[in-house]
Coordinates of C-alpha atoms and ligand atoms in Angstrom, one line a residue:
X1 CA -85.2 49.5 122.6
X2 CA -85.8 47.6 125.8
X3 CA -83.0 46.4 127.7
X4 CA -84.7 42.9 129.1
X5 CA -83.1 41.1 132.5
X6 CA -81.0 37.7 132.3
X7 CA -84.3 36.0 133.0
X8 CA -86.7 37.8 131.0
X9 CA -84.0 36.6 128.0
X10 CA -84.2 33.3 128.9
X11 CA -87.9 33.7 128.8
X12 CA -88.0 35.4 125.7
X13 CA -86.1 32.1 124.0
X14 CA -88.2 29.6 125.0
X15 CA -91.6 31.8 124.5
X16 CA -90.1 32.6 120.6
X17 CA -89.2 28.4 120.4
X18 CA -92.7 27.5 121.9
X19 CA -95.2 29.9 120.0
X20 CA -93.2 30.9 117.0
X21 CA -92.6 27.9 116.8
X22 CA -88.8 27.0 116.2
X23 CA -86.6 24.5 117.6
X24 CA -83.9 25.3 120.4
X25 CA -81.1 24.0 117.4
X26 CA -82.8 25.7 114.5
X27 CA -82.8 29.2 116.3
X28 CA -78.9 28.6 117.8
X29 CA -78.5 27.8 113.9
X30 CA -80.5 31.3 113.1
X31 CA -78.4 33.2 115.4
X32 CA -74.8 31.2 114.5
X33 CA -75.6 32.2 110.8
X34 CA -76.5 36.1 111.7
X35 CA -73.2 36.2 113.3
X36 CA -71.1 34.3 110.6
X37 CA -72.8 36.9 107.8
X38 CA -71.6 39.7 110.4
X39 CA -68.3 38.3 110.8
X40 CA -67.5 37.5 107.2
X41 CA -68.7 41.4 106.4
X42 CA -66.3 42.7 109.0
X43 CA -63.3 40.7 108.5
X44 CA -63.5 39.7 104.9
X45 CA -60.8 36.7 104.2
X46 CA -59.5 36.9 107.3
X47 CA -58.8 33.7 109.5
X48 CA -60.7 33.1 112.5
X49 CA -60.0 31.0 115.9
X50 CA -63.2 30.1 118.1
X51 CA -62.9 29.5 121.8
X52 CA -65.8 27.6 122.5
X53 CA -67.4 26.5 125.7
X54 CA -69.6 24.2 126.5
X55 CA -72.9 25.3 127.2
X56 CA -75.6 27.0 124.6
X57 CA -72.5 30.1 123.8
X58 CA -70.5 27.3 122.8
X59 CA -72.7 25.7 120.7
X60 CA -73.1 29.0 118.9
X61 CA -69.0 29.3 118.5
X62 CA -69.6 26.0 116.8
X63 CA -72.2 26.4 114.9
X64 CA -70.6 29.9 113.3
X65 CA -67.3 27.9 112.7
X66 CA -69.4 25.2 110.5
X67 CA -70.8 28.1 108.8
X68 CA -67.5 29.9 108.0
X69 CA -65.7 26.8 107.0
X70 CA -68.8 26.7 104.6
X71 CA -67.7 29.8 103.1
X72 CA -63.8 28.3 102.5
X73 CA -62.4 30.4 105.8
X74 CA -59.5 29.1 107.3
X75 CA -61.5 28.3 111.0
X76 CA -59.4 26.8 114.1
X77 CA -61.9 26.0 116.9
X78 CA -60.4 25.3 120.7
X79 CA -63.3 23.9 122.7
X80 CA -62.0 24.6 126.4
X81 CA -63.8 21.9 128.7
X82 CA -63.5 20.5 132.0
X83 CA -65.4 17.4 133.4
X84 CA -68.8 19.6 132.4
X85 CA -70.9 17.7 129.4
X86 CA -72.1 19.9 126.4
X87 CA -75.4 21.4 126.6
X88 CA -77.6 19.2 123.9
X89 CA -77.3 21.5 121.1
X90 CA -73.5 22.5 121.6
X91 CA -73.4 18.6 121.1
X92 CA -75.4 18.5 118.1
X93 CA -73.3 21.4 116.4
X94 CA -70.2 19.2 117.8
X95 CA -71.4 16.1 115.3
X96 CA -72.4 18.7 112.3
X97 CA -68.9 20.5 112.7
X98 CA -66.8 17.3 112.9
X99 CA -68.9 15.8 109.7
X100 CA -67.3 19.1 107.6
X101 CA -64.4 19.3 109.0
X102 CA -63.1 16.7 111.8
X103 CA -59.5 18.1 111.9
X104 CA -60.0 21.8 113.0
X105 CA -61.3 20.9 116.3
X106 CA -59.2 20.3 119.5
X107 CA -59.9 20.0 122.8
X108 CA -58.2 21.6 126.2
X109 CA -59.0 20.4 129.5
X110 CA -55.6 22.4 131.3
X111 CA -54.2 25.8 130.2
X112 CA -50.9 24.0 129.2
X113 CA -52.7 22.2 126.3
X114 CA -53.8 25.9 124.2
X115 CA -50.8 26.6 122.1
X116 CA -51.2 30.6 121.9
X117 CA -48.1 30.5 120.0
X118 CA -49.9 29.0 117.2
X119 CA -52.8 31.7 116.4
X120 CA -51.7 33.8 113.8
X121 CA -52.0 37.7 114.8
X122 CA -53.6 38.5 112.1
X123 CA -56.3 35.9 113.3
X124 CA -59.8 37.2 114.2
X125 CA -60.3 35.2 118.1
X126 CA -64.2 34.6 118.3
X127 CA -65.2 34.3 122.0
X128 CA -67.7 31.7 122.9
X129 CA -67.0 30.5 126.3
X130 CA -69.9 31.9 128.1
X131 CA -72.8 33.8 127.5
X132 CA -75.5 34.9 129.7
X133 CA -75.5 31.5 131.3
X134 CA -72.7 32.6 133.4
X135 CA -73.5 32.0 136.8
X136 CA -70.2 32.8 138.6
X137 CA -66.8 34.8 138.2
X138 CA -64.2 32.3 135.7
X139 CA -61.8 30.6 137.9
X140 CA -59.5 27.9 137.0
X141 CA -58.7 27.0 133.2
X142 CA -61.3 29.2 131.9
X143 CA -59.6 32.2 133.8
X144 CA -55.9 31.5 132.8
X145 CA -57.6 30.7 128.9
X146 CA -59.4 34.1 129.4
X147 CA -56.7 36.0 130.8
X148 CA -53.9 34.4 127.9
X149 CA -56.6 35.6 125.3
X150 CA -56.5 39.1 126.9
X151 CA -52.9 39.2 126.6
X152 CA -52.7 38.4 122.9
X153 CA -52.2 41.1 120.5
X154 CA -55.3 39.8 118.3
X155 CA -58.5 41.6 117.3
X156 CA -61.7 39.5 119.9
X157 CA -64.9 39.6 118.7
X158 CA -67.3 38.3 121.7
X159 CA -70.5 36.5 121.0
X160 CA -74.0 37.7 122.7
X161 CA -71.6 38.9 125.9
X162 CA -67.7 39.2 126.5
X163 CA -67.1 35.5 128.3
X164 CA -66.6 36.5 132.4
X165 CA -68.9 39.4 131.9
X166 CA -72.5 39.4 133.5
X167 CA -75.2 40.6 132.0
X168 CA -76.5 42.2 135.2
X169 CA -75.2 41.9 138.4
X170 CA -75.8 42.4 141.8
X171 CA -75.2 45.7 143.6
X172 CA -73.1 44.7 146.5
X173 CA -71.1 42.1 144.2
X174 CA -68.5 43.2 141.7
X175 CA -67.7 41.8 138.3
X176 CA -65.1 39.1 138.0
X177 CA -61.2 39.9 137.5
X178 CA -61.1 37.9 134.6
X179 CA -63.1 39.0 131.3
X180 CA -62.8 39.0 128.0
X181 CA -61.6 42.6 126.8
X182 CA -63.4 42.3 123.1
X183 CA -63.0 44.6 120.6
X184 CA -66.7 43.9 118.8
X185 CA -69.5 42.1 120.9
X186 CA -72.0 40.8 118.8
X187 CA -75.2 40.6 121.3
X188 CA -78.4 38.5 120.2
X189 CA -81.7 41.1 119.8
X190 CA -81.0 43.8 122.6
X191 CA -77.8 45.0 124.3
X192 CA -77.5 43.9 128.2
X193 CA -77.5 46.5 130.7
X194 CA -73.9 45.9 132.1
X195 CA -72.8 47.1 128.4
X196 CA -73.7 50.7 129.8
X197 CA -71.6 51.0 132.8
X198 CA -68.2 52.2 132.8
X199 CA -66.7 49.6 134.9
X200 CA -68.4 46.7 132.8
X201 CA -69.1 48.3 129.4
X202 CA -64.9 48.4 129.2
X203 CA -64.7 45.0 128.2
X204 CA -67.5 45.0 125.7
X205 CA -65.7 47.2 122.6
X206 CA -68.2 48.4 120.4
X207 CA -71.4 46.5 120.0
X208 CA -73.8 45.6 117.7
X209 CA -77.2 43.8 118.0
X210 CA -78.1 41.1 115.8
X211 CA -81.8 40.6 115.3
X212 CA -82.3 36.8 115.8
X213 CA -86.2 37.3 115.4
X214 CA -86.8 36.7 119.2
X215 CA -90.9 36.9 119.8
X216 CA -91.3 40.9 119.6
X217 CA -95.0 40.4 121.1
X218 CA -93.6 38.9 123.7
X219 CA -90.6 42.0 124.2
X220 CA -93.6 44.6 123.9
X221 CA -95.7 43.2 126.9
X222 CA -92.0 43.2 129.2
X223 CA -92.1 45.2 132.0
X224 CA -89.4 46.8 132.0
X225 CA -87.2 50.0 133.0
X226 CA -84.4 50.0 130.8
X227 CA -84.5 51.6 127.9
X228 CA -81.8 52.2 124.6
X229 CA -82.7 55.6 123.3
X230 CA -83.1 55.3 119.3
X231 CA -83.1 57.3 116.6
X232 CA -86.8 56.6 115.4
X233 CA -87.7 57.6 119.3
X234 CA -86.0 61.1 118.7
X235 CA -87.8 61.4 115.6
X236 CA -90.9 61.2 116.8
X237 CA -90.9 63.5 119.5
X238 CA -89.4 66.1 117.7
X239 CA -91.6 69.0 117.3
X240 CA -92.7 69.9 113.8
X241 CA -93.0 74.5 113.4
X242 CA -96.0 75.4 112.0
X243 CA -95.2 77.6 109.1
X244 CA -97.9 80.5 110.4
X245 CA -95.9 80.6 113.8
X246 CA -93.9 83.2 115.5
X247 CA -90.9 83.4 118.0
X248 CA -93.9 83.8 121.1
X249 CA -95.0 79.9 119.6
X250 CA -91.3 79.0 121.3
X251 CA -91.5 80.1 124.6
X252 CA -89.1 82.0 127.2
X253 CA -86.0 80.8 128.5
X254 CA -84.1 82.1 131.3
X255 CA -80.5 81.5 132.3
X256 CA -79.0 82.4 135.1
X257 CA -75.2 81.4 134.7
X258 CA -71.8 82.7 134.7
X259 CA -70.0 84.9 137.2
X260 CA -67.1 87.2 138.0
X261 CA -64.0 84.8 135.0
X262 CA -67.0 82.1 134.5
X263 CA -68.8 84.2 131.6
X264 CA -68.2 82.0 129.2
X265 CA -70.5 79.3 131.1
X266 CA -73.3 81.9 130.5
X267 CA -72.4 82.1 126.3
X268 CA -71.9 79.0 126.0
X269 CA -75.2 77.6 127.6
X270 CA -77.3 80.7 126.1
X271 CA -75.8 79.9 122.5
X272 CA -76.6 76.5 122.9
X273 CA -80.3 77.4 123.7
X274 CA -80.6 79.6 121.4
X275 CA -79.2 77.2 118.8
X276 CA -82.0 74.5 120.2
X277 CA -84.7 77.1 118.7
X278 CA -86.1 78.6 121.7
X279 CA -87.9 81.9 120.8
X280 CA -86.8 84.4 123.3
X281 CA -83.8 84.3 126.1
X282 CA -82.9 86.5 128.9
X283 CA -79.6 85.4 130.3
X284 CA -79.2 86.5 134.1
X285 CA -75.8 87.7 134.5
X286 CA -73.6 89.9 137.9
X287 CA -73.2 93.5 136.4
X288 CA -69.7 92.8 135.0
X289 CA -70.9 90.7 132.8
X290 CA -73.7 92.7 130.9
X291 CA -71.5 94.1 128.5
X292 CA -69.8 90.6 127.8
X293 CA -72.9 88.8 127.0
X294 CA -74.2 91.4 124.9
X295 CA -71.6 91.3 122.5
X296 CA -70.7 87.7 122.9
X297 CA -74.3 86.6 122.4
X298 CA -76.5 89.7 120.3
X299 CA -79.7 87.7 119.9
X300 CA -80.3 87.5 123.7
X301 CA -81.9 89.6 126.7
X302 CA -79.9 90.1 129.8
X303 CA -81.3 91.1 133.1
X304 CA -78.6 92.2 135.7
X305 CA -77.7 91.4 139.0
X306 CA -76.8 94.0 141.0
X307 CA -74.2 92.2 142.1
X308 CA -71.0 92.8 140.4
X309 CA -69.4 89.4 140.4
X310 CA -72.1 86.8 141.6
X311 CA -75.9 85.9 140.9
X312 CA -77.7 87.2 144.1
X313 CA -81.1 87.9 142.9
X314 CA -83.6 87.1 139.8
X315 CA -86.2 88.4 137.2
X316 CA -89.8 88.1 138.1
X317 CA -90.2 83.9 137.2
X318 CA -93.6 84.5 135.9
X319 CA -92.0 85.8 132.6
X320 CA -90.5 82.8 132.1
X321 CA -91.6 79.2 130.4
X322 CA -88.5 77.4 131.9
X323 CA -85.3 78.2 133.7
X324 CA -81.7 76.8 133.9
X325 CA -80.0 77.3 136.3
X326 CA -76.3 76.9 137.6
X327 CA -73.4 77.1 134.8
X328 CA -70.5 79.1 136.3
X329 CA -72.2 80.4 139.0
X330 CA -70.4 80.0 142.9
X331 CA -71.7 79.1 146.2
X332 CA -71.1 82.5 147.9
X333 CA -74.0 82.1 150.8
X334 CA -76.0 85.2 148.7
X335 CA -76.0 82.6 145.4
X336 CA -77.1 79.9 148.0
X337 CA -79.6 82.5 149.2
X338 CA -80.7 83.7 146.5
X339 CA -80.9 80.1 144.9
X340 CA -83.0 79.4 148.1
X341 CA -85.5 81.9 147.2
X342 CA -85.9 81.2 143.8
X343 CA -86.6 77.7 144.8
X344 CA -89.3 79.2 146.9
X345 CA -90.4 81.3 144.5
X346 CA -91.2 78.9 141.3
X347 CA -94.5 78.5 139.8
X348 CA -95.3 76.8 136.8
X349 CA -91.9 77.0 135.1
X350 CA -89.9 73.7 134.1
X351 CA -86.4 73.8 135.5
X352 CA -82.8 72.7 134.9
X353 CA -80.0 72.8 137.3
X354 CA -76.4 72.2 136.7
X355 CA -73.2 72.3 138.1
X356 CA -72.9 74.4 140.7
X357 CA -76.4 74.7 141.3
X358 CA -76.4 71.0 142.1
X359 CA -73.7 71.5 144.6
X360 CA -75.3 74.3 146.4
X361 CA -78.1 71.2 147.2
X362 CA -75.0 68.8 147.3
X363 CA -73.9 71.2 150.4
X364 CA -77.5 72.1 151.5
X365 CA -79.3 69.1 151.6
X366 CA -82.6 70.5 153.3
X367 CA -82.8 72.6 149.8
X368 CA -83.7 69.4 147.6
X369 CA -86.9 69.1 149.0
X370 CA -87.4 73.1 148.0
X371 CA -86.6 71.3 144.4
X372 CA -89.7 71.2 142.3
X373 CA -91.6 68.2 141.3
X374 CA -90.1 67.3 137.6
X375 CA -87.0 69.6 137.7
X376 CA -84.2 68.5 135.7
X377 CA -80.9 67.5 137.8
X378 CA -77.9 66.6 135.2
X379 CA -74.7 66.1 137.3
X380 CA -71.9 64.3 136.1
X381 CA -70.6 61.3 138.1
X382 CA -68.6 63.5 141.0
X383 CA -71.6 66.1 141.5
X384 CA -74.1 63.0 141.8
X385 CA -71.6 61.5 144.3
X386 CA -71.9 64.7 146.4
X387 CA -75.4 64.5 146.3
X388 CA -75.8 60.3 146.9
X389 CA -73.0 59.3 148.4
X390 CA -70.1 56.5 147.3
X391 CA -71.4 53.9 145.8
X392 CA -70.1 50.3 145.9
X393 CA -70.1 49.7 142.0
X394 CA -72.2 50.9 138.9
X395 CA -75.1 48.9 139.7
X396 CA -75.4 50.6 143.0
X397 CA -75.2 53.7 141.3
X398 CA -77.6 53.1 139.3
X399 CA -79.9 51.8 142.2
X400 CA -79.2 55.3 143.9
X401 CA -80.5 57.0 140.8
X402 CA -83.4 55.5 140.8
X403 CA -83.4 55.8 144.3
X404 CA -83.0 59.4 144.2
X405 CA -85.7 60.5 141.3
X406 CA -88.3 58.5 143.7
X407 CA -87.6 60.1 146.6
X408 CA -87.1 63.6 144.9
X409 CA -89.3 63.3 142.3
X410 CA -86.9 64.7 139.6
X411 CA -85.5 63.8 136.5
X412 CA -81.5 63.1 136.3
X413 CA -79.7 63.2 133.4
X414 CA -76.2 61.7 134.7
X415 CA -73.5 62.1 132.5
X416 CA -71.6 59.9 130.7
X417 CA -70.2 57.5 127.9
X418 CA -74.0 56.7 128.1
X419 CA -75.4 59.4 129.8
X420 CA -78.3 58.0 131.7
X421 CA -82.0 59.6 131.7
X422 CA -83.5 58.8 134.8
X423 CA -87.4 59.7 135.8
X424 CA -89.3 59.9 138.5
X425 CA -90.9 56.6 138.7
X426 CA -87.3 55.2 137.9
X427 CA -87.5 53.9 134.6
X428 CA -83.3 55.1 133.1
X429 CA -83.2 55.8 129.3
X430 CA -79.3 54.9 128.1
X431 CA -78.2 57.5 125.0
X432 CA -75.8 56.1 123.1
X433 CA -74.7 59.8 120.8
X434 CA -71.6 61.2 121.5
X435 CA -67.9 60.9 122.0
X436 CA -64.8 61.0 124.0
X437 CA -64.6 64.7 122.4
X438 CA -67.2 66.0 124.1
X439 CA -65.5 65.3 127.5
X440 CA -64.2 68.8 127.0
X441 CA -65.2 72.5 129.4
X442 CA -68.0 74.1 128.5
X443 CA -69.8 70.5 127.2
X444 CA -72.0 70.0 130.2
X445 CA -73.1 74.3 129.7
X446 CA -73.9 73.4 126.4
X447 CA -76.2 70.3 127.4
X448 CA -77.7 72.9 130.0
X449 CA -78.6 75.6 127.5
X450 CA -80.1 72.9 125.2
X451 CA -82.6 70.9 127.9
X452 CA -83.7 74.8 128.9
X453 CA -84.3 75.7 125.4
X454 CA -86.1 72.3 124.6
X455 CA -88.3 72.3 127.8
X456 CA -89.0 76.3 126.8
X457 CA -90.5 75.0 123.9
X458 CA -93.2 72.5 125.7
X459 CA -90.9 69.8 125.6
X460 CA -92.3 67.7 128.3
X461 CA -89.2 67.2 130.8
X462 CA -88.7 63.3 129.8
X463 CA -88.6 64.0 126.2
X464 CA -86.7 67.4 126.9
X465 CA -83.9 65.2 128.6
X466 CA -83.8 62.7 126.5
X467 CA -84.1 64.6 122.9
X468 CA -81.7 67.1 124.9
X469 CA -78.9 64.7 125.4
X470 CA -79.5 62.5 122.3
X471 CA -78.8 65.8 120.5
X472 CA -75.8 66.8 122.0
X473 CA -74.6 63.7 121.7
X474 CA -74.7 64.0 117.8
X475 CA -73.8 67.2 117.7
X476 CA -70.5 65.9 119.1
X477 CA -70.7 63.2 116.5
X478 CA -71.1 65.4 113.6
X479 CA -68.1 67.9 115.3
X480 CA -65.9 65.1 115.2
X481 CA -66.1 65.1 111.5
X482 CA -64.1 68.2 111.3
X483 CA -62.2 68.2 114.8
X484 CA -60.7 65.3 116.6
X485 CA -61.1 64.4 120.2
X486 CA -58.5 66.2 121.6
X487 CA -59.7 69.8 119.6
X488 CA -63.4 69.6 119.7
X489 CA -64.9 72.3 122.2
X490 CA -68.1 73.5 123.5
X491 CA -68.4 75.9 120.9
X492 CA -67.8 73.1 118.0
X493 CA -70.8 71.1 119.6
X494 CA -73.1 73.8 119.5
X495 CA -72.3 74.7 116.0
X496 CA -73.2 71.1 114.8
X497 CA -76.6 71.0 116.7
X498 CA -78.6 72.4 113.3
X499 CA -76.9 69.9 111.5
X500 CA -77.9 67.4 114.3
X501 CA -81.7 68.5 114.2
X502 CA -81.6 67.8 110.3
X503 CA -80.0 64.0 110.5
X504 CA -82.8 63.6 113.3
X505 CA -85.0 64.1 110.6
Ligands
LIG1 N1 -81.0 34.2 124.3 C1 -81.2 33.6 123.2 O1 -82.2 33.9 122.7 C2 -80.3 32.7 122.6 C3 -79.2 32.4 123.2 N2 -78.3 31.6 122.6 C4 -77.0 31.5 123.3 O2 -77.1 30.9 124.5 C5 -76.3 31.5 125.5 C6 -76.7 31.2 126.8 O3 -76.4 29.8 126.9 P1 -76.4 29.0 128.3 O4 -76.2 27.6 127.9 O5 -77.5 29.3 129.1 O6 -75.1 29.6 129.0 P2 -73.6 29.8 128.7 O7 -73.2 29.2 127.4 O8 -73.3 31.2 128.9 O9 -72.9 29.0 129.9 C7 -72.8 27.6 129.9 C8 -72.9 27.0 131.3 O10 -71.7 27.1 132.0 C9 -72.0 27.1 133.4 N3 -71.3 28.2 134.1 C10 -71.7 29.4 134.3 N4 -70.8 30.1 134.9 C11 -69.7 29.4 134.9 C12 -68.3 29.6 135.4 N5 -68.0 30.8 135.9 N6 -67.4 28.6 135.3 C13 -67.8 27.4 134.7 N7 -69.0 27.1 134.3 C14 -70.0 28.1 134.4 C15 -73.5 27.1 133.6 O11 -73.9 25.9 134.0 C16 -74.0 27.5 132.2 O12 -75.2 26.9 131.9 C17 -76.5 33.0 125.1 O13 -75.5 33.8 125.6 C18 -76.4 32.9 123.6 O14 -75.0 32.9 123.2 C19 -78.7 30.8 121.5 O15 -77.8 30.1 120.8 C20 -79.5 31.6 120.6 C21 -80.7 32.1 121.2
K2 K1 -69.1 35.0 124.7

């Protein structure tokens, strides 16, 4: 699903009014109604207060209280409002709400005038202050309105946006202090792209698109670099066995990971691989560690450093379909070296590197121009710091991504709530798989093991990445079932990744 800019939305509105055709009121009255239905599902018999605004968000608030008023809720509607007039059709769903019901209606123009005190706590607050008209941080009585509604104990449901939230925003600016903090955003047709980022996607709760019916020719032909990965996406990439096929159909993986008390990096990331279907796997492990990897993980080969403790040499590559490389490993200068030379050494094979193989380059900066066109980076937000710098807030971060798979001509896979997929030519794929579980050691070995199994396997490195992480993200999913987020481990996310490959269908 694309995620469109605050302009291209606006776009999309009037191209669906013009060409569908539909008037401006009759789609607000299409969207109020999708979110009334979704309301009424969710909170069935409950009460509901509306903060409404004055622009096209608050007509929508209005609209949707008409509607459950309609349906015999009990609806209290506060339209805050300085000296700024209603947009035309907030107006017109003024009139039609005052025709049903002219006495749950009233109007603030100072914070003193909302009696908080009055909304029941049981009472679902519906925000619709602003939507993605919002052109500025909230100041004045929509702050202190906003800031009183994020101090009540009360369940907020946002519409389209949380009010004081942008939908995009500019790099070297920050979000405003004052936002709605909702516990369900209801978005019209697509999520926005500030729903993704830490600091912003806080306030947003979970979220839910509403298909309004906005012109999907008119989405298609979008340029666009934001993607939601979906489940039907997954699907189709996935790789069907032929039944007359053999483990040589599945290619080679090699994984050089784990050293002197880091085994475990190594068994968890070959496990994972293996579990991803790979045919064959050679993990590369320092001499101590042969006979740990050959009981911990049977179904694999190991070639051996002759190093005891550290990775200081490798297999000849041209064995190999794809490598991964960094799980556990140190940056003793004979791994750096020996990293170096590898580097220097690659053919044909796809390649992953992790953890401690991204700070090698982190601390080595000369090396990631060694780094092979569409190699696989997948840091997590401190090991892309080392390799980018600070960055001012989440949009610059994800300007440095981009900014960083163009000049490197990689793929990064930077971890996350939404772990991001970001390609060469900059175009970022959000997953939205997983869970707070999977923030757990060993969970970033396991992602590592899968992308080398998946890329093993042909898996082109975009759809490698992205199936890679969309899987592990449900694997986690389907772990949670039987763990929580506290107990869940590496080892309970690999075990769920056949069960993941069978929801994927
Ligand atoms: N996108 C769609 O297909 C549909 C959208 N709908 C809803 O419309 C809003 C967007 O409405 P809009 O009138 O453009 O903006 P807002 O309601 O978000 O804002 C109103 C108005 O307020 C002014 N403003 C902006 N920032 C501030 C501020 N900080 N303080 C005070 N005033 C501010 C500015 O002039 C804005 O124009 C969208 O989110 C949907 O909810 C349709 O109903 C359905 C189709
Ligand atoms: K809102």
């Amino acid at each position: 699903m694309k995620i469109l800019a605050p302009q291209q939305i606006r776009d999309l509105d009037q191209y669906t009014i013009q060409h569908e055709p539909i008037s401006s009121i009759d789609l607000m009255e299409r969207a109020a109604q999708h979110v009334a239905s979704e309301l009424m599902e969710k909170f069935y018999n409950k009460r509901f207060c509306i903060f409404v605004g004055t622009g096209n968000n608050g007509g929508d608030g209005l609209a949707v209280a008409r509607v459950l008023d309609d349906f015999a809720y009990t609806v209290k509607v506060i339209l805050v409002k300085t000296s700024v007039k209603l947009s035309a059709d907030a107006s017109i769903n003024l009139d039609r709400l005052l025709k049903t019901n002219p006495t749950c209606l009233s109007t603030v123009k100072k914070i003193g005038e909302v009696d908080f005190g009055q909304i029941k706590k049981d009472a679902i607050i519906v925000d619709a202050l602003f939507g993605s008209g919002l052109s500025r941080p909230l100041e004045g009585l929509y702050k202190s309105v906003v800031d009183a509604i994020n101090e009540l104990p009360n369940k907020v449901v946002s519409i389209d946006i949380p009010s004081g939230l942008f939908a995009e925003y500019d790099k070297n600016s920050a979000q405003g202090n004052s936002i709605i903090r909702a516990h369900t955003t209801l978005s019209f047709q697509m999520p926005k792209l500030s729903f993704f980022m830490p600091e912003s996607g806080c306030h947003v709760g979970q979220w839910h698109v509403l298909d309004i019916g906005l012109a999907r020719n008119f989405i298609r032909e979008q340029p666009c670099s934001h993607y939601v990965v979906s489940k039907k996406q997954i699907k189709k990439l996935r790789k069907k066995r032929p039944l007359h096929s053999h483990k040589g159909n599945y290619g080679h993986a090699l994984l050089i990971a784990g050293s002197y008390g880091k085994m475990g990096a190594s068994i968890i990331a070959s496990k994972a691989c293996l579990r991803s279907g790979v045919g064959l796997l050679t993990a590369h492990v320092p001499h101590w560690g042969y006979g740990i990897i050959q009981s911990a993980v049977p179904e694999a080969m190991t070639s051996i450093d002759r190093s005891d403790m550290f990775f200081t040499e490798f297999p000849d590559l041209n064995t190999f379909s794809a490598i991964g490389i960094g799980p556990g490993l140190n940056k003793k200068r004979n791994t750096v070296l020996a990293f170096e030379t590898m580097l220097d050494n690659m053919n044909s094979q796809a390649l992953v590197i992790d953890a401690d193989g991204l700070n090698i380059l982190s601390e080595n900066k000369h090396l990631l121009g060694k780094v092979p066109e569409n190699a696989i980076l997948t840091p997590h937000p401190k090991e892309f710091e080392r390799l980018v710098g600070v960055w001012n807030n989440d949009m610059d971060k994800l300007s440095r991504l981009k900014k960083f798979c163009q000049q490197y001509q990689v793929f990064t896979v930077l971890k996350g709530a939404y772990t991001v997929t970001c390609t060469p030519n900059g175009t970022c794929y959000f997953n939205t798989t997983g869970n707070p579980g999977m923030a757990t050691a060993g969970s970033g070995d396991a992602l590592t093991g899968i992308i080398t199994g998946l890329l093993a396997q042909n898996y082109s490195p975009e759809e490698a990445a992205v199936v890679g992480v969309y899987l592990h993200g449900k694997a986690g999913d389907l772990a949670l079932k039987k763990e929580s987020t506290e107990s869940m481990t590496a080892l309970d996310i690999i075990s769920c990744l056949g069960a993941a490959f069978k929801k994927i269908g």
